[in-house]
mmCIF file of C-alpha atoms in Angstrom:
data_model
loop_
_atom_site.group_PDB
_atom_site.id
_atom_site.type_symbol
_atom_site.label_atom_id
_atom_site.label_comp_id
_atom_site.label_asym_id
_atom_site.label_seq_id
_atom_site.Cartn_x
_atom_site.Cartn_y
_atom_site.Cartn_z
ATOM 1 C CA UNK A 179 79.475 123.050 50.744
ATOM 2 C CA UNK A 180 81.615 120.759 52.988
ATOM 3 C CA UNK A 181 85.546 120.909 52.295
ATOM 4 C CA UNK A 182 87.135 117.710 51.405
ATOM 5 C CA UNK A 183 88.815 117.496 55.323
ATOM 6 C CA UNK A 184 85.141 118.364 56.954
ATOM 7 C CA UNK A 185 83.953 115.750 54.713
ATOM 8 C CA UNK A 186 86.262 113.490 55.767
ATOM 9 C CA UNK A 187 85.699 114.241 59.466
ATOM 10 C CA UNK A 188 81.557 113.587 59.071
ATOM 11 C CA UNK A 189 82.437 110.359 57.241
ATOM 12 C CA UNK A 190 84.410 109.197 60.029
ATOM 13 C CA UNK A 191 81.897 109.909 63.106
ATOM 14 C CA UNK A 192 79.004 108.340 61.242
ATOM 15 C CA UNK A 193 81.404 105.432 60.560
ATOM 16 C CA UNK A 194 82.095 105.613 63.961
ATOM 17 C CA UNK A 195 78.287 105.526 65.113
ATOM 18 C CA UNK A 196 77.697 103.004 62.502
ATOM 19 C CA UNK A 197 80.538 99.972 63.329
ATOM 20 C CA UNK A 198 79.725 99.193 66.631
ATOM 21 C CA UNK A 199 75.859 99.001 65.611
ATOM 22 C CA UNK A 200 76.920 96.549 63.099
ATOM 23 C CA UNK A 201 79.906 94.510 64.692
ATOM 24 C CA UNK A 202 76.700 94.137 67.452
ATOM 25 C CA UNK A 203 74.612 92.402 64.700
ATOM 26 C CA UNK A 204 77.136 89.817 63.624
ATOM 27 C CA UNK A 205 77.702 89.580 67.521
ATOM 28 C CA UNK A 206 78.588 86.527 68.282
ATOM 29 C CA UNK A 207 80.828 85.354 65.924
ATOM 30 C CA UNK A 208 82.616 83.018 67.735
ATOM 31 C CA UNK A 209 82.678 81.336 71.012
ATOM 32 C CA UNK A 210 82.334 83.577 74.004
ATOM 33 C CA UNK A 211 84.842 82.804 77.270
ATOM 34 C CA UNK A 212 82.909 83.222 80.702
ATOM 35 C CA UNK A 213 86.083 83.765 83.268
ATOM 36 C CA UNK A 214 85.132 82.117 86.614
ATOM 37 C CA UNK A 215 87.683 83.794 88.813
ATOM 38 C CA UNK A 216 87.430 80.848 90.906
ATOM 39 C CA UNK A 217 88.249 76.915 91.356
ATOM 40 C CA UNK A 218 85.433 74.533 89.803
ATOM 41 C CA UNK A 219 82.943 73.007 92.290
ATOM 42 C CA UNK A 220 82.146 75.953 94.233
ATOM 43 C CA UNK A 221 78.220 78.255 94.025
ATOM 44 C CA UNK A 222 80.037 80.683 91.695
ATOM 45 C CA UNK A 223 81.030 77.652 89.396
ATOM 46 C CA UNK A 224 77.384 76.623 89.888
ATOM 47 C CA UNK A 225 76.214 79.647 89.149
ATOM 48 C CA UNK A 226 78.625 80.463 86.245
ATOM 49 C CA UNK A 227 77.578 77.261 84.010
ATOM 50 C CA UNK A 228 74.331 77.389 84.995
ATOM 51 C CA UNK A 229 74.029 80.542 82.912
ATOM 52 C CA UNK A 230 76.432 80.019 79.858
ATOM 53 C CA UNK A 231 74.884 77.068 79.007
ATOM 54 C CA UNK A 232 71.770 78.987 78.351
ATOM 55 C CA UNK A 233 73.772 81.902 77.024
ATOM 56 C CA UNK A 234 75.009 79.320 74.100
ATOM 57 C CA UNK A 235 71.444 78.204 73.500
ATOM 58 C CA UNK A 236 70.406 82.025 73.266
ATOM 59 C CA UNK A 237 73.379 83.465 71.531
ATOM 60 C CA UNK A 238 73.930 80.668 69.155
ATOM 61 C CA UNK A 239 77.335 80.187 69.902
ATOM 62 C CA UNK A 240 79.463 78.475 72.382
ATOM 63 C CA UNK A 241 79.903 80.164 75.935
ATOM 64 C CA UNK A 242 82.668 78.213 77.084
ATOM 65 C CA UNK A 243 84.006 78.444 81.131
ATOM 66 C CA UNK A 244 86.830 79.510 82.203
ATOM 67 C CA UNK A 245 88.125 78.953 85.826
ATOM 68 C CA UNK A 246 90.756 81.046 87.031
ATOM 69 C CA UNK A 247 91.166 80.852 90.572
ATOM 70 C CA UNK A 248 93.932 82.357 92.765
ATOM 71 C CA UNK A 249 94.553 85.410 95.734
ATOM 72 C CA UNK A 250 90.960 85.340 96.064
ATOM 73 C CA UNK A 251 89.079 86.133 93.029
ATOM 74 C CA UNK A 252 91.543 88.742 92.056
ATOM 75 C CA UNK A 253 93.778 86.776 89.448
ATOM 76 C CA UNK A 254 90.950 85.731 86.879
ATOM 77 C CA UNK A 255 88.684 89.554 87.701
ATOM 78 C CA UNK A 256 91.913 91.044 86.503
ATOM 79 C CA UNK A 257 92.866 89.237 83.535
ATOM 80 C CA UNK A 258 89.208 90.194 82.159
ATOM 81 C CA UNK A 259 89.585 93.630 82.948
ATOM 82 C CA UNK A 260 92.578 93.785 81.046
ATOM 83 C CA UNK A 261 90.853 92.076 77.849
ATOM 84 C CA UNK A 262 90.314 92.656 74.193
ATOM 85 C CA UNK A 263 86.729 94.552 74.694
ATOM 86 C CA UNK A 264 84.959 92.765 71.667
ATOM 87 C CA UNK A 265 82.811 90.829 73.797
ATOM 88 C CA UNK A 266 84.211 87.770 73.613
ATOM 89 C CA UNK A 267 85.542 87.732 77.410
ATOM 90 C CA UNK A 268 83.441 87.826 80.103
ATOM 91 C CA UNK A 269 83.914 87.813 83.776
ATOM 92 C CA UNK A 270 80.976 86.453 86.671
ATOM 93 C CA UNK A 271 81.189 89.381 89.062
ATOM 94 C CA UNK A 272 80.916 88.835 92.645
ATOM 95 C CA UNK A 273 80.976 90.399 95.935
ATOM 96 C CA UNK A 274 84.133 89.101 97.003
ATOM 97 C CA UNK A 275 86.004 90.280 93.540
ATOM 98 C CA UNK A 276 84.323 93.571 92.792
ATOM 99 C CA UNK A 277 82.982 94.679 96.728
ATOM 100 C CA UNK A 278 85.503 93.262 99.096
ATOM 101 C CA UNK A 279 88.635 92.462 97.245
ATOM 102 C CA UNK A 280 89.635 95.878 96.483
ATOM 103 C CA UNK A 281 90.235 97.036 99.603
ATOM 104 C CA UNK A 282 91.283 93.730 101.163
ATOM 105 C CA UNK A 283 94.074 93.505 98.825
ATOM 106 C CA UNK A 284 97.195 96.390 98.436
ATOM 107 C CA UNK A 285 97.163 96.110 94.659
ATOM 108 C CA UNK A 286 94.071 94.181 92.971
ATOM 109 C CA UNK A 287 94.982 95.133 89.908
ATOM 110 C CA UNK A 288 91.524 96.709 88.729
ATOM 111 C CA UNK A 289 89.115 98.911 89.901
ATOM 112 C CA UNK A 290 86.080 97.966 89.800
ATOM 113 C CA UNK A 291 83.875 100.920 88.546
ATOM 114 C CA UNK A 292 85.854 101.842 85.755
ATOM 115 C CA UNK A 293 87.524 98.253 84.479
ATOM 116 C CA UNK A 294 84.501 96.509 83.912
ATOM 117 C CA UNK A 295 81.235 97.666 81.744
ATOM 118 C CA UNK A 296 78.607 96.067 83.700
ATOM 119 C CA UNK A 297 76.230 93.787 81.854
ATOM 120 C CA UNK A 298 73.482 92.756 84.287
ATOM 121 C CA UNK A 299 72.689 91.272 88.019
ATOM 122 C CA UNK A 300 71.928 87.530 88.336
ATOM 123 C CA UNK A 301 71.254 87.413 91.809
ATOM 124 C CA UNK A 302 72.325 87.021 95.046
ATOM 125 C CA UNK A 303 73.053 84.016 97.608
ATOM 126 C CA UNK A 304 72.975 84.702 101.478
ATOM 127 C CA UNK A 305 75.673 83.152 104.100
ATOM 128 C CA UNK A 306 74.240 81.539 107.403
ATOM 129 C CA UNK A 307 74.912 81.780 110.672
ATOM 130 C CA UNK A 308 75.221 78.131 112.159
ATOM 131 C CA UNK A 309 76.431 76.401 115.411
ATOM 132 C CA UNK A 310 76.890 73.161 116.612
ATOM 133 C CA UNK A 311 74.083 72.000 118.640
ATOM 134 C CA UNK A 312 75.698 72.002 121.999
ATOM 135 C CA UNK A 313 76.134 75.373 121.864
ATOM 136 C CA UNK A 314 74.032 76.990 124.783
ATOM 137 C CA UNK A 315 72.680 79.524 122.123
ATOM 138 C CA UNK A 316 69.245 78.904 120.439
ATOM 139 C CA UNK A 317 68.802 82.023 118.551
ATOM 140 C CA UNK A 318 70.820 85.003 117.561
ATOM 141 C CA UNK A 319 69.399 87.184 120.648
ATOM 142 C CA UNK A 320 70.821 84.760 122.755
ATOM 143 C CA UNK A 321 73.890 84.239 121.032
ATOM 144 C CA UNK A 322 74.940 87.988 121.198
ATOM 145 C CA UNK A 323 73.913 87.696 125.130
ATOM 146 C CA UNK A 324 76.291 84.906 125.559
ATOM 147 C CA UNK A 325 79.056 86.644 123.663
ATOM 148 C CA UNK A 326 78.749 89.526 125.814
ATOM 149 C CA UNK A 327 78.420 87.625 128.883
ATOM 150 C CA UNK A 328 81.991 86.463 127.582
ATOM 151 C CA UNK A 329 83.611 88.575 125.558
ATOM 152 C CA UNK A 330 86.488 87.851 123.227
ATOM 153 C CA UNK A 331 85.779 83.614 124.479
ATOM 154 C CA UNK A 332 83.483 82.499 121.462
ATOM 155 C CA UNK A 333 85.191 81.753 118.552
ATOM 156 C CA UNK A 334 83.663 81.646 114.729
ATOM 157 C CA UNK A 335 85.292 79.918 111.863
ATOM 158 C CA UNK A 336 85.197 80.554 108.390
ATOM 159 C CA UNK A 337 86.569 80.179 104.892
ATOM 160 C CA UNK A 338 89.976 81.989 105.097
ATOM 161 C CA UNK A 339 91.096 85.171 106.349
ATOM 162 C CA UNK A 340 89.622 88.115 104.028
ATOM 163 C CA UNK A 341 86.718 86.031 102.838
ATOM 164 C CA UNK A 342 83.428 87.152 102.484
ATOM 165 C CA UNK A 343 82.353 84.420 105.294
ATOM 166 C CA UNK A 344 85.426 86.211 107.510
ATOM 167 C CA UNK A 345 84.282 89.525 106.653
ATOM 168 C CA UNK A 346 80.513 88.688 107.359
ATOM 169 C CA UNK A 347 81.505 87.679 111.038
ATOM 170 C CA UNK A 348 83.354 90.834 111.739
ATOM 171 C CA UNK A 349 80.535 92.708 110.248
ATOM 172 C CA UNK A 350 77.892 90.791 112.440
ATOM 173 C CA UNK A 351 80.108 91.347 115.769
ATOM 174 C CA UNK A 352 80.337 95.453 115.109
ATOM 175 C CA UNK A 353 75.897 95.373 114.694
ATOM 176 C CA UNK A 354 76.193 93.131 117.421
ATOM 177 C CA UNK A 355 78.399 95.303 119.503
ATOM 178 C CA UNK A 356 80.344 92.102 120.450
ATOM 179 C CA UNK A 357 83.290 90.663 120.456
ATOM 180 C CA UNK A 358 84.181 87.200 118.579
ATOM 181 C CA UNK A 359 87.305 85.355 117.726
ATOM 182 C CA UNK A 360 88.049 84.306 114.201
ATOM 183 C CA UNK A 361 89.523 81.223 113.444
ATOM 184 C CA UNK A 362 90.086 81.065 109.332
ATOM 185 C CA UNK A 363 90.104 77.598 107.369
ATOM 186 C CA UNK A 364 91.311 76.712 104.235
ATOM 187 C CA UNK A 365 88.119 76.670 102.957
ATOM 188 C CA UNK A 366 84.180 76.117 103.809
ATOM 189 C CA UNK A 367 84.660 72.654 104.398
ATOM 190 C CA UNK A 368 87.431 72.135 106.652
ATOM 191 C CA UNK A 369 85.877 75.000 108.637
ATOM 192 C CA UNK A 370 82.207 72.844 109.311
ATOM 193 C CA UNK A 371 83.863 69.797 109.786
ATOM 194 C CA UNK A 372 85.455 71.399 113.041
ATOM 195 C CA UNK A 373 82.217 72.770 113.640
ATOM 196 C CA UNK A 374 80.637 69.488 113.558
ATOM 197 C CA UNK A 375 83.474 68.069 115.577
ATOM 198 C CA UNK A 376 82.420 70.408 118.054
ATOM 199 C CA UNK A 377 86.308 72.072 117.944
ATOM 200 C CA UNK A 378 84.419 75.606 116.923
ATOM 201 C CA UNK A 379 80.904 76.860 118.929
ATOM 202 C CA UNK A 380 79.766 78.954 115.586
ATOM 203 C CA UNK A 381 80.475 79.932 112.200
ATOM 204 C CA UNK A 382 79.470 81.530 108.936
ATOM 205 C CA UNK A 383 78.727 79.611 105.488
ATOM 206 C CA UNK A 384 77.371 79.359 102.071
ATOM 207 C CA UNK A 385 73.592 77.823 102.320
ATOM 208 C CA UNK A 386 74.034 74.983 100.332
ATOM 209 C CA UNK A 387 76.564 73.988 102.727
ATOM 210 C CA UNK A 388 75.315 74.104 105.340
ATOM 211 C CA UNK A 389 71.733 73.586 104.160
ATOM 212 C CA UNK A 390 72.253 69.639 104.779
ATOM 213 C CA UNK A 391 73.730 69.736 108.212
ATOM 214 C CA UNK A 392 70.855 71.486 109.172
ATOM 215 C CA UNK A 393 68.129 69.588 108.139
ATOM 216 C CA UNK A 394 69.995 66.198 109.565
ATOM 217 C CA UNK A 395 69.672 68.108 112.573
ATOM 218 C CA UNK A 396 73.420 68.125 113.135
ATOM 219 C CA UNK A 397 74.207 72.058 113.153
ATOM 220 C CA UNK A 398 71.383 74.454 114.216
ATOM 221 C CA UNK A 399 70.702 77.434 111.590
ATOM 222 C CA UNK A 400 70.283 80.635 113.642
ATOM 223 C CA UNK A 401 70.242 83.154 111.008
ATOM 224 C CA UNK A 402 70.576 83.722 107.350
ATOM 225 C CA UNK A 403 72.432 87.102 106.395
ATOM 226 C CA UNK A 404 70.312 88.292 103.744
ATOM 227 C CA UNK A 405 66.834 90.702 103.503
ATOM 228 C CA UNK A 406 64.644 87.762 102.744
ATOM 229 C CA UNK A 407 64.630 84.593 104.077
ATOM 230 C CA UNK A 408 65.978 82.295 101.783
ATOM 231 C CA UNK A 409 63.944 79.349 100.077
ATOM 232 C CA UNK A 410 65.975 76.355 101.111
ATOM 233 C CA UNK A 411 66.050 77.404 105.005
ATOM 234 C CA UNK A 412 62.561 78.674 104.787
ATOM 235 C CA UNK A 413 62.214 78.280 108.661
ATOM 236 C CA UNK A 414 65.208 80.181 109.223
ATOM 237 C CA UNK A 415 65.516 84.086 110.210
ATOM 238 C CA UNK A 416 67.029 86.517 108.662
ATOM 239 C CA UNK A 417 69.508 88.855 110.878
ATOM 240 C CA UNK A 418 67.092 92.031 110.396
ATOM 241 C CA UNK A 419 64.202 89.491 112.067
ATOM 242 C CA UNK A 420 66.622 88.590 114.796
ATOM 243 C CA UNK A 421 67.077 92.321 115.873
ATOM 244 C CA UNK A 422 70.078 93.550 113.860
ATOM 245 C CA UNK A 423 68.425 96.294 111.657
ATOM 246 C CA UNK A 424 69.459 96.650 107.889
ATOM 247 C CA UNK A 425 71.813 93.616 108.074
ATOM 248 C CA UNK A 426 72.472 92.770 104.507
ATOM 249 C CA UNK A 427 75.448 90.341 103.859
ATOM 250 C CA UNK A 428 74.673 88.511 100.983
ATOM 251 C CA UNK A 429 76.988 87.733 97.870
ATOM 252 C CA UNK A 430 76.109 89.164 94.370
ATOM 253 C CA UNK A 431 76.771 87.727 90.988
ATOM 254 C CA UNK A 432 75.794 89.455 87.810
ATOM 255 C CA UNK A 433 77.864 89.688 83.921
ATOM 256 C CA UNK A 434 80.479 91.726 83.319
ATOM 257 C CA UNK A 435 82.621 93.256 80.260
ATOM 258 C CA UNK A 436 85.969 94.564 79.836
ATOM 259 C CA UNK A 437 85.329 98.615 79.806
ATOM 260 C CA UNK A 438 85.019 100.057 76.506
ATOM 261 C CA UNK A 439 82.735 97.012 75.008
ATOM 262 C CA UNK A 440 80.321 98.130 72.976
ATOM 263 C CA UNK A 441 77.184 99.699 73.980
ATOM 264 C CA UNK A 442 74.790 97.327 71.409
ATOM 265 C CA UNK A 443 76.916 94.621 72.848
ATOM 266 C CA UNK A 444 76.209 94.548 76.182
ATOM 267 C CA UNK A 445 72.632 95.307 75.552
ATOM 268 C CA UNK A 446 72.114 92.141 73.369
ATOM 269 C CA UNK A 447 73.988 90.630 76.341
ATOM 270 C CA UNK A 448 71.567 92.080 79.162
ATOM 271 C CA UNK A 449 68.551 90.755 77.085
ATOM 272 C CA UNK A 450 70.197 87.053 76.502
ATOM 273 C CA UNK A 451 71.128 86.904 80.193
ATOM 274 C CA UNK A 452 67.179 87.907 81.232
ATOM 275 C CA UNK A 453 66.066 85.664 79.105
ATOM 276 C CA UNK A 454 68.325 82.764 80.511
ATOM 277 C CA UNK A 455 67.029 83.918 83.876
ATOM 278 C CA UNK A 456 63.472 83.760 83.328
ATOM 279 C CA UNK A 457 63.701 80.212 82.068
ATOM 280 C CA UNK A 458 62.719 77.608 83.886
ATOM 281 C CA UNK A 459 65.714 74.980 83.855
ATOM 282 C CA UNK A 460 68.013 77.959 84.924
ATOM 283 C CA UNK A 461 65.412 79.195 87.765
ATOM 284 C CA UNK A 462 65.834 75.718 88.939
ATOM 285 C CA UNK A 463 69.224 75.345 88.524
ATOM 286 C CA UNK A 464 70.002 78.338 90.759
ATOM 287 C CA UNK A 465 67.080 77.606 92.836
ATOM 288 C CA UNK A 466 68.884 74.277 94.401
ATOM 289 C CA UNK A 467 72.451 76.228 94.944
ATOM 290 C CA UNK A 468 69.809 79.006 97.035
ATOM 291 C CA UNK A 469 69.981 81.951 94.896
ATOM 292 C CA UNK A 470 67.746 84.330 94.503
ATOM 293 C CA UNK A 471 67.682 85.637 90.926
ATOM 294 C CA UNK A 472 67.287 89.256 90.569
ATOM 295 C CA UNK A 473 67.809 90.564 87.305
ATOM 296 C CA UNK A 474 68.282 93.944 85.759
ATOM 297 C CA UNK A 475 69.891 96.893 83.522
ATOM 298 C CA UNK A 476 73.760 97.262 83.042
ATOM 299 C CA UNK A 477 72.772 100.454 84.814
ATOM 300 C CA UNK A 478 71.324 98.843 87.911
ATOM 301 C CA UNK A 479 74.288 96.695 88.248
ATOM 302 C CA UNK A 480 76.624 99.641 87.647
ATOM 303 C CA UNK A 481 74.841 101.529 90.737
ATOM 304 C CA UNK A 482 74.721 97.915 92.886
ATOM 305 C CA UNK A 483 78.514 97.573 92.338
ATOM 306 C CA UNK A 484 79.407 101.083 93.863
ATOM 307 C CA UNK A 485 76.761 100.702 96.146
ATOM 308 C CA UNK A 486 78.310 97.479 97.658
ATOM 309 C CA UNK A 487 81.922 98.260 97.518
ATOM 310 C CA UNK A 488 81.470 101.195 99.542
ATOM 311 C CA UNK A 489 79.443 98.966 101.883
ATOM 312 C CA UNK A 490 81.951 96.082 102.312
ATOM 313 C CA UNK A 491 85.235 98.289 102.265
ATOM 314 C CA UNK A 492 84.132 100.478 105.302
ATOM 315 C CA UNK A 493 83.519 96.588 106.644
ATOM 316 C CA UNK A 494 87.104 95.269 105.637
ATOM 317 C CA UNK A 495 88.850 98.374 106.781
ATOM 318 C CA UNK A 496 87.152 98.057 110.097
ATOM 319 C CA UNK A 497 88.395 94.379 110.573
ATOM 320 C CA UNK A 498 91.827 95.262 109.742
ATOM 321 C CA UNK A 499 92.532 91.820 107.536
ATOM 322 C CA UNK A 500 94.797 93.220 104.682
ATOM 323 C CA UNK A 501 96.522 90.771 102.066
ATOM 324 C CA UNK A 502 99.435 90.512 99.883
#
């Protein structure tokens, strides 16, 4: 027979197998917050609403947005990781929070293996490789000629110092074996309207910025930094096509969870986000912003996010950009 204290100690680990089970099937209870750890208007707020408005049709409750934008990403990816985790606070990883912000900054305030209990990949959005017209430069091959014909005299702009458009460039220049000078922006657009001006010869930036420059014919796509070529510059190479083997430098989003969230959770999670992402308004949606939607376990995404911060930090280290 079991003593009163063993009997008391079995109670309390089937309890324990049995209340997350059922706090799970009650799950949600309440409206969900989706932390966007960036300002509204940009692909990651595209992305972001895109999928919680399906989420609340799925889930039955409200998934409301949350932008929290500031030192890159790194403000809002911290306050989720140091959430409640019941569920109810969400984060929309991406490469430039979870890959390249941990090394870029001294003190991020999470990590981003074991803060975050990954819920699933949504898919990923490639930068491109763009110059102004009058550049002598048709195509990459010739671009990396010209750069070596003239080393450290062609300039590319981008987003900010320690962005992923900054980081992309750096990372281009070391496959390229050449050498480029950055010049950072406040921001995408400031950084192609000197390119259009003709002030910059190159830069690097989201698709669906520079998507319609392109087709009005006033900047000239050379490359897209992703595997596949991407369905809104269809006619446009990829960097592995232009010569520059295994040149991967697109930006991820997927879900993620304060660690310690509930398994049954984040599995009803995983299945409501697949489900958003094999319906056709949210295909669309993501579609026209140039994403490619590849979904998944929390297990793939787990491996994807190690996978790609090791990538990107060997990248930031070797640019040298460090931030406050």
């Amino acid at each position: 027979m079991l003593t009163c204290k063993k009997w008391f100690g079995a109670a309390a680990i089937i309890l324990g197998l049995i209340a997350p089970a059922a706090h799970a099937q009650n799950y949600p209870a309440r409206a969900i917050t989706l932390v966007i750890p960036f300002a509204p208007g940009g692909s990651t707020s595209i992305v972001g609403r895109a999928i919680s408005d399906k989420l609340s049709e799925l889930l039955g409750e409200k998934v409301v947005v949350d932008n929290r934008p500031g030192a890159g990403g790194t403000v809002g990816t911290k306050a989720v990781a140091k959430s409640d985790p019941d569920g109810y606070t969400l984060l929309l990883g991406y490469t430039g929070t979870l890959a390249i912000g941990p090394s870029l900054y001294k003190n991020p305030g999470y990590d981003p293996r074991k803060d975050f209990a990954p819920i699933g990949m949504i898919g990923n959005a490639p930068n491109s490789l763009v110059v102004n017209p009058s550049f002598p430069a048709k195509t990459v091959a010739e671009l990396i000629a010209y750069a070596k014909a003239n080393p450290d005299k062609v300039n590319f702009g981008s987003a900010g110092a320690g962005t992923a458009s900054h980081i992309t460039g750096e990372y281009f220049a070391r496959a390229a074996g050449i050498r480029l000078v950055h010049i950072p922006y406040k921001g995408t657009g400031p950084a192609l309207t000197d390119l259009l001006g003709g002030h910059i010869p190159m830069a690097f930036a989201p698709i669906p910025a520079s998507h319609p420059n392109i087709a009005a014919g006033k900047l000239r796509g050379l490359a897209v930094t992703s595997v596949a070529r991407s369905s809104l510059l269809p006619d446009v190479p990829t960097m592995i096509e232009a010569g520059l083997a295994g040149f991967d430098a697109s930006l991820y989003y997927g879900l993620v969870a304060p660690a310690g969230t509930p398994r049954p959770i984040i599995d009803k999670l995983n299945k409501a986000l697949r489900d958003a992402l094999a319906s056709d308004e949210v295909k669309k949606q993501l579609a026209n912003d140039g994403t490619e939607i590849t979904p998944g376990t929390p297990e793939d995404y787990a491996d994807f996010i190690d996978k790609d911060e090791k990538k990107w930090s060997q990248l930031v280290k070797a640019s040298g950009v460090e931030q406050e």
